[in-house]
Short mmCIF file of C-alpha atoms and ligand atoms in Angstrom, two decimals:
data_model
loop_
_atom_site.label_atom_id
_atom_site.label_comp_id
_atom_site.label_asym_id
_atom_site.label_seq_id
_atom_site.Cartn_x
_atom_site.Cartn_y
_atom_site.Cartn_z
CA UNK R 15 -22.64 -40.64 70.07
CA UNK R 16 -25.98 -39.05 70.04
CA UNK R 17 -26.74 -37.56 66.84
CA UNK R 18 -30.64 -35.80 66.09
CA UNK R 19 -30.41 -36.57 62.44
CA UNK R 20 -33.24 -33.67 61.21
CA UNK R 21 -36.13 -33.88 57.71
CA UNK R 22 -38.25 -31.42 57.06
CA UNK R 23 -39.31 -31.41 53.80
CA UNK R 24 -39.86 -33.15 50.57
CA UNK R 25 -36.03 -33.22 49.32
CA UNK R 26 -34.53 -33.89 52.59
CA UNK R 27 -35.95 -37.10 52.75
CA UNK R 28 -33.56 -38.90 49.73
CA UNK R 29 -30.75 -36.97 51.42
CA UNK R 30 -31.18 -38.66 55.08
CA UNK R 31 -32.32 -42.29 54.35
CA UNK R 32 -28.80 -43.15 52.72
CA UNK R 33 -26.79 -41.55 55.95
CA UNK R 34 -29.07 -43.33 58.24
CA UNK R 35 -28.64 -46.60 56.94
CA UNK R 36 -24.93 -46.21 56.66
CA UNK R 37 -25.18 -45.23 60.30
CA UNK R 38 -26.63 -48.15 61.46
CA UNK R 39 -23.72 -50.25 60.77
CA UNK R 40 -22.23 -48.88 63.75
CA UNK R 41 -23.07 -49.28 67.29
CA UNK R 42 -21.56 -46.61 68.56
CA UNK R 43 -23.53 -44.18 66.51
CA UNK R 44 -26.76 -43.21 68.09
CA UNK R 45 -29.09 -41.74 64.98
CA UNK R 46 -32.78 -40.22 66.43
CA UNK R 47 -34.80 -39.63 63.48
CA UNK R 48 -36.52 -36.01 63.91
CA UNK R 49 -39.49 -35.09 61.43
CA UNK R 50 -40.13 -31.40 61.71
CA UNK R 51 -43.57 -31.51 59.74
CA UNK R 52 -42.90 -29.00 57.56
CA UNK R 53 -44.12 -30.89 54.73
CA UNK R 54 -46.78 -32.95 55.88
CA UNK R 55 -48.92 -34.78 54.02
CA UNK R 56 -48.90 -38.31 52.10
CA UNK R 57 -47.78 -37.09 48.68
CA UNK R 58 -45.15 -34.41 50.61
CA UNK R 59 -44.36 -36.71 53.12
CA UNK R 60 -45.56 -39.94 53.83
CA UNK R 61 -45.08 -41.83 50.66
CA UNK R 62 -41.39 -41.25 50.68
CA UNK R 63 -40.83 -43.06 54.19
CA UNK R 64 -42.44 -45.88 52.72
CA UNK R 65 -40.59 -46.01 49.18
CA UNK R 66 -36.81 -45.02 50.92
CA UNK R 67 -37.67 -47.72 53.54
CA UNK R 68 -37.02 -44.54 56.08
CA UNK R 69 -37.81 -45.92 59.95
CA UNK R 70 -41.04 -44.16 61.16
CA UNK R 71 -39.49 -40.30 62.88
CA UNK R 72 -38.19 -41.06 66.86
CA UNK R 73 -39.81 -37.20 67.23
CA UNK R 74 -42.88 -35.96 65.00
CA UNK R 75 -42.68 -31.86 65.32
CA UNK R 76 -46.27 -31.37 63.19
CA UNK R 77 -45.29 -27.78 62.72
CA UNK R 78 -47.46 -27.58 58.83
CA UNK R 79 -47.42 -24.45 56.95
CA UNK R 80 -47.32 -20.99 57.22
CA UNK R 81 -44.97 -18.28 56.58
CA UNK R 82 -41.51 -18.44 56.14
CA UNK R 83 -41.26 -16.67 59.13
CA UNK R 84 -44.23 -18.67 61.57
CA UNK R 85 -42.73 -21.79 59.89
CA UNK R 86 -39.02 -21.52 61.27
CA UNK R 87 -40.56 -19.60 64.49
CA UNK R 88 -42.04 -22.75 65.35
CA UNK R 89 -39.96 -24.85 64.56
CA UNK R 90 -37.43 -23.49 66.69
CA UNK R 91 -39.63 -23.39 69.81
CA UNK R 92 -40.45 -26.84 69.50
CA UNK R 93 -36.69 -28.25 68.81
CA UNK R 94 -35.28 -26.08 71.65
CA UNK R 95 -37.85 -28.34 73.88
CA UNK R 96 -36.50 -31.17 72.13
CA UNK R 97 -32.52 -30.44 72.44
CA UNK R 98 -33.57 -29.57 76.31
CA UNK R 99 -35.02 -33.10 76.65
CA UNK R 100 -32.35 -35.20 74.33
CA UNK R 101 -29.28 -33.60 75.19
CA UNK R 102 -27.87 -34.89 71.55
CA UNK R 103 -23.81 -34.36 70.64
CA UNK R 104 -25.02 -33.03 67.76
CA UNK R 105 -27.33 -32.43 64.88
CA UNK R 106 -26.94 -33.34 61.38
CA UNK R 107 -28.88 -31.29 59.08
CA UNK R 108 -29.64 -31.61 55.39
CA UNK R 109 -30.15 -28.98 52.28
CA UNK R 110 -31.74 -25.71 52.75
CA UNK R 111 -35.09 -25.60 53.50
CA UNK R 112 -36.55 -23.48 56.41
CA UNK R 113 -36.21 -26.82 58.87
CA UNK R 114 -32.58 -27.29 58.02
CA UNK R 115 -31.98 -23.56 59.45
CA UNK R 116 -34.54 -23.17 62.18
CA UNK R 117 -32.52 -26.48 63.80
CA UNK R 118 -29.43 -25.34 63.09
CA UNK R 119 -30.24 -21.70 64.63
CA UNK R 120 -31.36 -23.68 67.64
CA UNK R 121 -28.69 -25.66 68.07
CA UNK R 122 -25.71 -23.01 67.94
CA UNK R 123 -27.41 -21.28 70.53
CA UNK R 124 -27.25 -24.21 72.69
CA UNK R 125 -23.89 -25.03 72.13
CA UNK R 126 -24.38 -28.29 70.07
CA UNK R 127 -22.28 -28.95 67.14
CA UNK R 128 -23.90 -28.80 64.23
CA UNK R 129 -22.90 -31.33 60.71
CA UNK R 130 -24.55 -29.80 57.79
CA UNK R 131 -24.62 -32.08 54.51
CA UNK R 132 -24.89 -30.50 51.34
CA UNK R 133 -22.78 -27.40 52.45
CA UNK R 134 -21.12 -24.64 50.48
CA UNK R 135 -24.02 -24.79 47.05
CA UNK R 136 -24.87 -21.01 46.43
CA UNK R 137 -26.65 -19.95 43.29
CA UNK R 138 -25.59 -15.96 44.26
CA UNK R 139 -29.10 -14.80 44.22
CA UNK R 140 -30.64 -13.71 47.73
CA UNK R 141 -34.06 -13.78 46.60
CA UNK R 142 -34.13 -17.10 46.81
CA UNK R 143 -35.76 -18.53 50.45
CA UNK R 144 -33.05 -21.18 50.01
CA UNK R 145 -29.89 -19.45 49.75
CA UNK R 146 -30.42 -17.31 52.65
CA UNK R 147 -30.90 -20.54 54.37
CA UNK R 148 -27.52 -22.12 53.10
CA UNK R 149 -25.72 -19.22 53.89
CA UNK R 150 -26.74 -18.95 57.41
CA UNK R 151 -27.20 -22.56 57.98
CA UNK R 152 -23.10 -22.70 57.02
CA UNK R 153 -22.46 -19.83 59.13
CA UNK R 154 -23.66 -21.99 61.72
CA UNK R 155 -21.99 -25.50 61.02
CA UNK R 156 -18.90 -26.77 62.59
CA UNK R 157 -18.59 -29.24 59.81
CA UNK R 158 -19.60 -28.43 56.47
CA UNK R 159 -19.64 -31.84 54.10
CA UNK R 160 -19.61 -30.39 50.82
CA UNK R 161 -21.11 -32.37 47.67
CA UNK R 162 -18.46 -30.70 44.78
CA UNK R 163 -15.47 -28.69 45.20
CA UNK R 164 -17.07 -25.54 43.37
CA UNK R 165 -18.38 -25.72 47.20
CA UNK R 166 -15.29 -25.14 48.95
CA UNK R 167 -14.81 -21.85 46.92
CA UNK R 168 -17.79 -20.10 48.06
CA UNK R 169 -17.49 -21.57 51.71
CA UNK R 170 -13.62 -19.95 51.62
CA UNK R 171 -15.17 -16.83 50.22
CA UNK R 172 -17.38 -16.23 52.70
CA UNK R 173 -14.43 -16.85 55.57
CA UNK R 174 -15.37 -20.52 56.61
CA UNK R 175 -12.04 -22.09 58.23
CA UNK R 176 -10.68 -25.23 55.58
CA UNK R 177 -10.83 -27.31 58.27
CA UNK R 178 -14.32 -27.04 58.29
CA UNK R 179 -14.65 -28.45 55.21
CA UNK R 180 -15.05 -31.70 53.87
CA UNK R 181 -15.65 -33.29 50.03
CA UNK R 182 -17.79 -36.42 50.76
CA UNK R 183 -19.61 -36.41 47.28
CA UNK R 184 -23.20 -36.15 46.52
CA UNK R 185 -25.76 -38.24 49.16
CA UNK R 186 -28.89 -37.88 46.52
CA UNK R 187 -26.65 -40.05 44.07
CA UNK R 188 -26.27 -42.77 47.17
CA UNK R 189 -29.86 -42.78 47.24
CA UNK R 190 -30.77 -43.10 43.61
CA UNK R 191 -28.23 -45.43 43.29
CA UNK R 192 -29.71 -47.46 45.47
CA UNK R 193 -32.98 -47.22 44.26
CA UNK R 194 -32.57 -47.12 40.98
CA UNK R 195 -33.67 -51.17 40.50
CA UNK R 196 -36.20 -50.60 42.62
CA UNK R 197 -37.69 -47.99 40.10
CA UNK R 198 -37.51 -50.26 37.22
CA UNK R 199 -40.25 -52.00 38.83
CA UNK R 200 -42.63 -48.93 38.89
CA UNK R 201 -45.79 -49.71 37.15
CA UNK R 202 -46.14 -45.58 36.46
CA UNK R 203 -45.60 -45.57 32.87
CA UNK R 204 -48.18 -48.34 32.78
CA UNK R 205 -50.27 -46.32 34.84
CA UNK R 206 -50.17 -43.15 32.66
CA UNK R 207 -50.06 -44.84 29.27
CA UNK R 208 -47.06 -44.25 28.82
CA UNK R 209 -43.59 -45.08 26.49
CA UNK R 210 -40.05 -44.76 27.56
CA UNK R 211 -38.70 -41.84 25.86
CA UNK R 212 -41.68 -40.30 24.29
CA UNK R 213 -42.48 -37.72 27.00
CA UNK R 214 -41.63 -34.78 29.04
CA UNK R 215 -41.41 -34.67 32.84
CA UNK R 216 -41.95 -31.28 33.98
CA UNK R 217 -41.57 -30.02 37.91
CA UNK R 218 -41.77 -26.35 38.73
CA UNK R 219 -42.69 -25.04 42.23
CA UNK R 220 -40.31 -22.32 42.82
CA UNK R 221 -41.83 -19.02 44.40
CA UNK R 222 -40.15 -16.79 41.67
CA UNK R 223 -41.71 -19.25 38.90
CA UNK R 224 -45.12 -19.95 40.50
CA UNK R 225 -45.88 -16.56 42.78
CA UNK R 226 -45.05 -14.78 39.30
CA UNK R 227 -48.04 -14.88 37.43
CA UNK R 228 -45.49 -13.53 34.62
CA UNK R 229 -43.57 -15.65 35.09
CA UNK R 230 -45.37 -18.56 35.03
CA UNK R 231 -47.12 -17.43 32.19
CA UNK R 232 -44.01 -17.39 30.51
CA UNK R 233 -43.39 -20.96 31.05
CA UNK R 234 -46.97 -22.03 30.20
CA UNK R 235 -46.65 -20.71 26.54
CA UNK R 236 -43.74 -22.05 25.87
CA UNK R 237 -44.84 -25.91 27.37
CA UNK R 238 -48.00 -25.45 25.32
CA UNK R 239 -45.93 -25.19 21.74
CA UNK R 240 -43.53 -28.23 23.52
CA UNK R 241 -47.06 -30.23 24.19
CA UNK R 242 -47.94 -30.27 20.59
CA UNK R 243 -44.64 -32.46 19.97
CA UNK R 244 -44.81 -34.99 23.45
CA UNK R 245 -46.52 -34.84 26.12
CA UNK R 246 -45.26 -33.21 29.12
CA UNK R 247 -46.10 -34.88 32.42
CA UNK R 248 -46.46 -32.31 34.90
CA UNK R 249 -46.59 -33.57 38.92
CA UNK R 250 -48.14 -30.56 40.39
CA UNK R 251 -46.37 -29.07 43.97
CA UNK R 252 -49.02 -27.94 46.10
CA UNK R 253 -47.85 -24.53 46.32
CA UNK R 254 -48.44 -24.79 42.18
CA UNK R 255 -51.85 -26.12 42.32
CA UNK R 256 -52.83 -23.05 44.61
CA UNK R 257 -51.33 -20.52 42.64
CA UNK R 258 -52.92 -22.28 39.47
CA UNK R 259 -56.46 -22.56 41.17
CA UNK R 260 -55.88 -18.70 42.17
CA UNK R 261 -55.15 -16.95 38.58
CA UNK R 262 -56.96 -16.83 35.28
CA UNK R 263 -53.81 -19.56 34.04
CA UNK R 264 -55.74 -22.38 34.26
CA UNK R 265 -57.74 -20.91 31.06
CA UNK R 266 -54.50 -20.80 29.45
CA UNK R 267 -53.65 -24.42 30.03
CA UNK R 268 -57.20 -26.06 29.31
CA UNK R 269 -55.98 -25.28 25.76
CA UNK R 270 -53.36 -27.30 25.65
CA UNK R 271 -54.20 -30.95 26.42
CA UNK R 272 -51.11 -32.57 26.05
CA UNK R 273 -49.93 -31.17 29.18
CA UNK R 274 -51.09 -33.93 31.58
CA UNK R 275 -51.62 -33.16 35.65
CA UNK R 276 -50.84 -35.50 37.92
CA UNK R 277 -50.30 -35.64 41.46
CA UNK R 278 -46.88 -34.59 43.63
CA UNK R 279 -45.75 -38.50 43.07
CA UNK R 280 -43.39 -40.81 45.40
CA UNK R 281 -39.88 -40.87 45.50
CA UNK R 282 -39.82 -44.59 42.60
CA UNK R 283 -42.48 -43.58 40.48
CA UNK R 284 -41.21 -40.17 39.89
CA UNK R 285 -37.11 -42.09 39.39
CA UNK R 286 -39.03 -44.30 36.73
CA UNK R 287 -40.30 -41.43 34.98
CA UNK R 288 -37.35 -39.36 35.14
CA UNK R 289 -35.01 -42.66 33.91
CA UNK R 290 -37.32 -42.96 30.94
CA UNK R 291 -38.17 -39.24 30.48
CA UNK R 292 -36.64 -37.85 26.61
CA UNK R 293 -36.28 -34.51 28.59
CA UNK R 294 -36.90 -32.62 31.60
CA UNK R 295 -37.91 -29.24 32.56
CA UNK R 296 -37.51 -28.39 36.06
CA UNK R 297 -37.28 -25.58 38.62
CA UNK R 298 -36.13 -28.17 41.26
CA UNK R 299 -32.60 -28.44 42.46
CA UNK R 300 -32.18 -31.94 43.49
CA UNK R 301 -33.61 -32.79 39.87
CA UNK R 302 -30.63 -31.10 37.92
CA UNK R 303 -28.75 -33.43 40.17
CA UNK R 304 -30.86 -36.48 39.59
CA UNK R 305 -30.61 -36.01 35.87
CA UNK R 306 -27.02 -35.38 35.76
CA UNK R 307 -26.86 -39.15 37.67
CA UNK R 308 -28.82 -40.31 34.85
CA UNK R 309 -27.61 -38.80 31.87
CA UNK R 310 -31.23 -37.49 30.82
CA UNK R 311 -31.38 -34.39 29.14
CA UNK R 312 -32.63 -31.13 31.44
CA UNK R 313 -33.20 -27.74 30.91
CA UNK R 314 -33.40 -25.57 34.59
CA UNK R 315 -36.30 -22.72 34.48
CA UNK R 316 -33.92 -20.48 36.58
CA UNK R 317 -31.59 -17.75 35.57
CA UNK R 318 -28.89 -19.31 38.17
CA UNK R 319 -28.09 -22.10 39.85
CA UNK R 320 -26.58 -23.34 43.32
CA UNK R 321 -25.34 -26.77 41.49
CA UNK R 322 -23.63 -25.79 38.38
CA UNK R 323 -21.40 -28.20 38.45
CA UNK R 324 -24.55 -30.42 36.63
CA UNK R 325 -23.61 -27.76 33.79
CA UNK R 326 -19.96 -27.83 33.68
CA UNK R 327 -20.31 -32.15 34.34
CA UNK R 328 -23.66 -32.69 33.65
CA UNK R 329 -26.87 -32.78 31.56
CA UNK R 330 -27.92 -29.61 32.61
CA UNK R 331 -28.66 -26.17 30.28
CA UNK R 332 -30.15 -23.12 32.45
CA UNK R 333 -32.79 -21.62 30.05
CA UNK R 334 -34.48 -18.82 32.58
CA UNK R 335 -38.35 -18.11 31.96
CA UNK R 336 -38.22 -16.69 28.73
CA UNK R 337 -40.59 -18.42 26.05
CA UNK R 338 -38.83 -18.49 22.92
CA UNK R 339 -35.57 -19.34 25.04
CA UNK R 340 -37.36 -22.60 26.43
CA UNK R 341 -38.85 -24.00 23.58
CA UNK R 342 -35.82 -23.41 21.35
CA UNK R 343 -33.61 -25.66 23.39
CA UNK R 344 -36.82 -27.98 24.02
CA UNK R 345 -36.80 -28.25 20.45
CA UNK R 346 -33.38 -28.98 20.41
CA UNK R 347 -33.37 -31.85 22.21
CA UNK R 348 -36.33 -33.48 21.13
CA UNK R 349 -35.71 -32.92 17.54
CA UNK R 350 -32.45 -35.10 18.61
CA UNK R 351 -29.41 -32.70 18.65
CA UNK R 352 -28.52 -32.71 21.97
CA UNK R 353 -25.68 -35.18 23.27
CA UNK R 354 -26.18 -36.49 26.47
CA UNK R 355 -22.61 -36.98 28.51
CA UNK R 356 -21.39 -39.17 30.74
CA UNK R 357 -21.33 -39.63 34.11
CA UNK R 358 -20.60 -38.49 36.98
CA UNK R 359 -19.42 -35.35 39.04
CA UNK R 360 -16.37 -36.61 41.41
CA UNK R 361 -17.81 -38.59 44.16
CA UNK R 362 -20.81 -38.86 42.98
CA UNK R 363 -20.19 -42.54 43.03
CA UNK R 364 -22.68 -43.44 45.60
CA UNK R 365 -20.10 -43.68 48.59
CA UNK R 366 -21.21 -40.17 50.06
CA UNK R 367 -23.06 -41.65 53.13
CA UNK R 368 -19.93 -43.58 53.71
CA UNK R 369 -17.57 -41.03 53.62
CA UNK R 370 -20.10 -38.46 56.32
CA UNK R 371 -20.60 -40.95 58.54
CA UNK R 372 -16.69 -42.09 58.79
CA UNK R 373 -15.94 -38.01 59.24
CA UNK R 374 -18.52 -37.98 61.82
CA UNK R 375 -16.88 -41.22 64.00
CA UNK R 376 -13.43 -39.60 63.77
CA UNK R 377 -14.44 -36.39 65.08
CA UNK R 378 -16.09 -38.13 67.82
CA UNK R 379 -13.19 -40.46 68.60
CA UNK R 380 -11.10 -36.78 68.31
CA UNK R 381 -13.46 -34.82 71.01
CA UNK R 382 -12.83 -38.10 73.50
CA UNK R 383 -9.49 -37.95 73.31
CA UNK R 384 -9.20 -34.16 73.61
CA UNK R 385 -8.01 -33.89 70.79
CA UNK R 386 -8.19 -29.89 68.72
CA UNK R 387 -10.67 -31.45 66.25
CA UNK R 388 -8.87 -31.12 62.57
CA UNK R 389 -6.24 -29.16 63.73
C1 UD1 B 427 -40.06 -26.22 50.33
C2 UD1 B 427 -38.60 -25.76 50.40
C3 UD1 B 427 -37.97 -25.89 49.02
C4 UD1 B 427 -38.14 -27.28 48.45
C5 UD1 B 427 -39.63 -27.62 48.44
C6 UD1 B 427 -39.85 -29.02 47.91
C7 UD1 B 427 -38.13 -23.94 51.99
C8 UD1 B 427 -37.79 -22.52 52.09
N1 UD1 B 427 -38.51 -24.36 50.77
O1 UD1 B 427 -40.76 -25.29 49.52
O2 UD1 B 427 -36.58 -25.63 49.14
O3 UD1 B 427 -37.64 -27.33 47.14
O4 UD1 B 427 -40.11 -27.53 49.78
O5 UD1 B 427 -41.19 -29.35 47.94
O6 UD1 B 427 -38.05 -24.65 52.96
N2 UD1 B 427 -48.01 -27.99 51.35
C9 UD1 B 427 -48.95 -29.00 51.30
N3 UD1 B 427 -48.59 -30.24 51.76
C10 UD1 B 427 -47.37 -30.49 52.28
C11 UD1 B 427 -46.42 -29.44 52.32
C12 UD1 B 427 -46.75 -28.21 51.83
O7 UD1 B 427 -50.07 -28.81 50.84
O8 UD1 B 427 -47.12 -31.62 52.73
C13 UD1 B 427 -48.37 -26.65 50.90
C14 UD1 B 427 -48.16 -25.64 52.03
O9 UD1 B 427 -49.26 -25.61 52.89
C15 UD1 B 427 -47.91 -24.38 51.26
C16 UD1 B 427 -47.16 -24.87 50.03
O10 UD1 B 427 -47.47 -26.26 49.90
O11 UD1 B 427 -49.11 -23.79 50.88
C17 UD1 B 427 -45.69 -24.63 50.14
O12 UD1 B 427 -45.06 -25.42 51.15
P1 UD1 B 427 -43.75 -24.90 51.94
O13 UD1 B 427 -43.20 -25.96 52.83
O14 UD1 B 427 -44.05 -23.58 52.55
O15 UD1 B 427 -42.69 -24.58 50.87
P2 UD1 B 427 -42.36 -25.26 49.47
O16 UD1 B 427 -42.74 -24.31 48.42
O17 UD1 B 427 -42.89 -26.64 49.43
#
């Protein structure tokens, strides 16, 4: 069985390197590795092939940046060259960034079945690049592998068949799990001068955040009263840096020194710092995840959320953009009120590649036999 297993960006990578090596128990499973270049460049890119041990892409797209709409335009010129060529069974597609629904666009239209981990998350709010891409992207699928059952819900909602649907648990546990001793040998807090639990990590990159000069300014004053008790570490996005470089911000944040830059880091420095962080602030989804898996504090800069099952189960607290809002449950936290729980979601257990890749060899040995798949 052929299947065109397909990265794009930054957060697909943890996602596909646990699936592929669970694939590759299994000689009847065919995995080609497809990089669309949407994210391109060491710190987006590179670095995390070398730190997840992912093999180096079968097929390199180098589509770059650009619009939303250039970005998925090319993308799906150059896959439909690529599906013409490799005649796959299917495609396996990750999250919801604009690679993960240019493929699967592709794909339907050439009457390949399409797996889609990570299915069924919805945070309800349309403005968001992302969502539009879930929602379409599930439209699409023919099997929808869904990380939490809150999942199943809004797939049923929106008139996805059951047997669609499949609970397999969460695949960015798999991969921290099996990173997570790895990490401990990260030199990073070394590097930055660092103790364990006497910092910050922040991460925001979000359009509405970032593109917002409100927004962001929002944010800023509240990290700069946070600063003056820890030090926030602050990885900067690219899209972040360039909005930063662009507005009169940067003014704002010269003033407050504890707030310390550093670059977009790999996928075991940034684990370190977020096993060792005292909190963290984040616009990120995969984060709220991450910190859930570790029972560290977060607080989400959003007014929603697609995983809010990291609320209900989790570490997470969604605190919006609002100053006062944000530094009162920093302050919270770090003045040592907050009660971290335990873990985990259901299935998040680190068997999630496991459980895909045996769904996707039973609906293969199904199709041979002619059999109505999940009827
Ligand atoms: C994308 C995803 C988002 C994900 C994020 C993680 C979509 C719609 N969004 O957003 O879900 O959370 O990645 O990073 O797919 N850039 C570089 N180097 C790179 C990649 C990007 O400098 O390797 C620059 C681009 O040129 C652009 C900016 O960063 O100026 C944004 O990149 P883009 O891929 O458009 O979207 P993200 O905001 O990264």
């Amino acid at each position: 069985m052929k299947i065109l297993c397909v990265v794009g960006a930054r957060p697909n990578f943890m996602k596909m390197a646990p699936i592929l090596k669970e694939m590759k128990k299994y000689p009847d499973l065919n995995p080609i590795l497809l990089h669309t270049g949407q994210h391109y460049d060491d710190v987006m890119s590179r670095v995390f092939f070398v730190d997840l041990g992912l093999p180096r892409p079968d097929i390199y797209l180098g589509i770059g940046g650009g619009s939303h709409a250039e970005q998925t335009a090319r993308i799906m010129l150059e896959f439909d060259k690529i599906l013409l060529a490799e005649k796959p069974d299917s495609i396996l597609v990750v999250g919801d960034v604009n690679s993960t629904l240019a493929c699967s666009l592709v794909a339907a239209k050439s009457g390949i079945k399409i797996a889609h981990v990570e299915a069924g998350l919805r945070s309800g709010d349309r403005t968001m690049p992302e969502e539009i891409n879930r929602i379409l992207t599930d439209a699409l699928s023919d099997l929808l592998l869904i990380p939490s059952l809150d999942a199943r819900e809004n797939l049923l909602k929106e008139g996805i068949p059951d047997y669609k649907i499949h609970f397999v648990g969460n695949v960015m546990v798999d991969c921290l799990r099996q990173h997570q001793q790895k990490a401990t040998e990260s030199t990073i807090l070394k590097t930055l001068d660092l103790e364990s639990k006497s910092y910050v990590l922040l991460t925001l990159h979000r359009p509405s955040n970032v593109d917002d000069i409100s927004s962001f300014k929002s944010i800023l004053d509240a990290l700069c009263i946070i600063q003056k008790k820890l030090p926030i570490i602050f990885p900067v996005h690219p899209r972040t840096r360039q909005k930063l470089a662009e507005s009169s911000l940067q003014n704002d944040i010269a003033r407050c020194p504890n707030i310390r830059f550093t670059s977009p880091l790999g996928y075991l420095d940034f684990l370190n710092l977020m096993m060792n962080a005292r909190l963290v602030l984040t616009d990120s989804g995969g984060i709220q995840e991450e910190t859930t898996a570790l029972s560290v504090p977060c607080l989400t800069l959003r007014n929603n959320t697609e995983r809010p099952i990291t609320i209900w189960e989790g570490t997470n607290v969604l605190v919006g953009t609002e100053t006062q809002k944000i530094i009162e449950e920093s302050l919270q936290i770090l003045n040592n009120s907050h009660h971290a729980s335990s873990c985990c979601p259901q299935f998040w257990d680190g068997l999630a590649s496991e459980r895909i890749v045996s769904i996707l060899r039973k609906q293969e040995s199904f199709e041979k036999n002619n059999i109505l798949v999940n009827a």
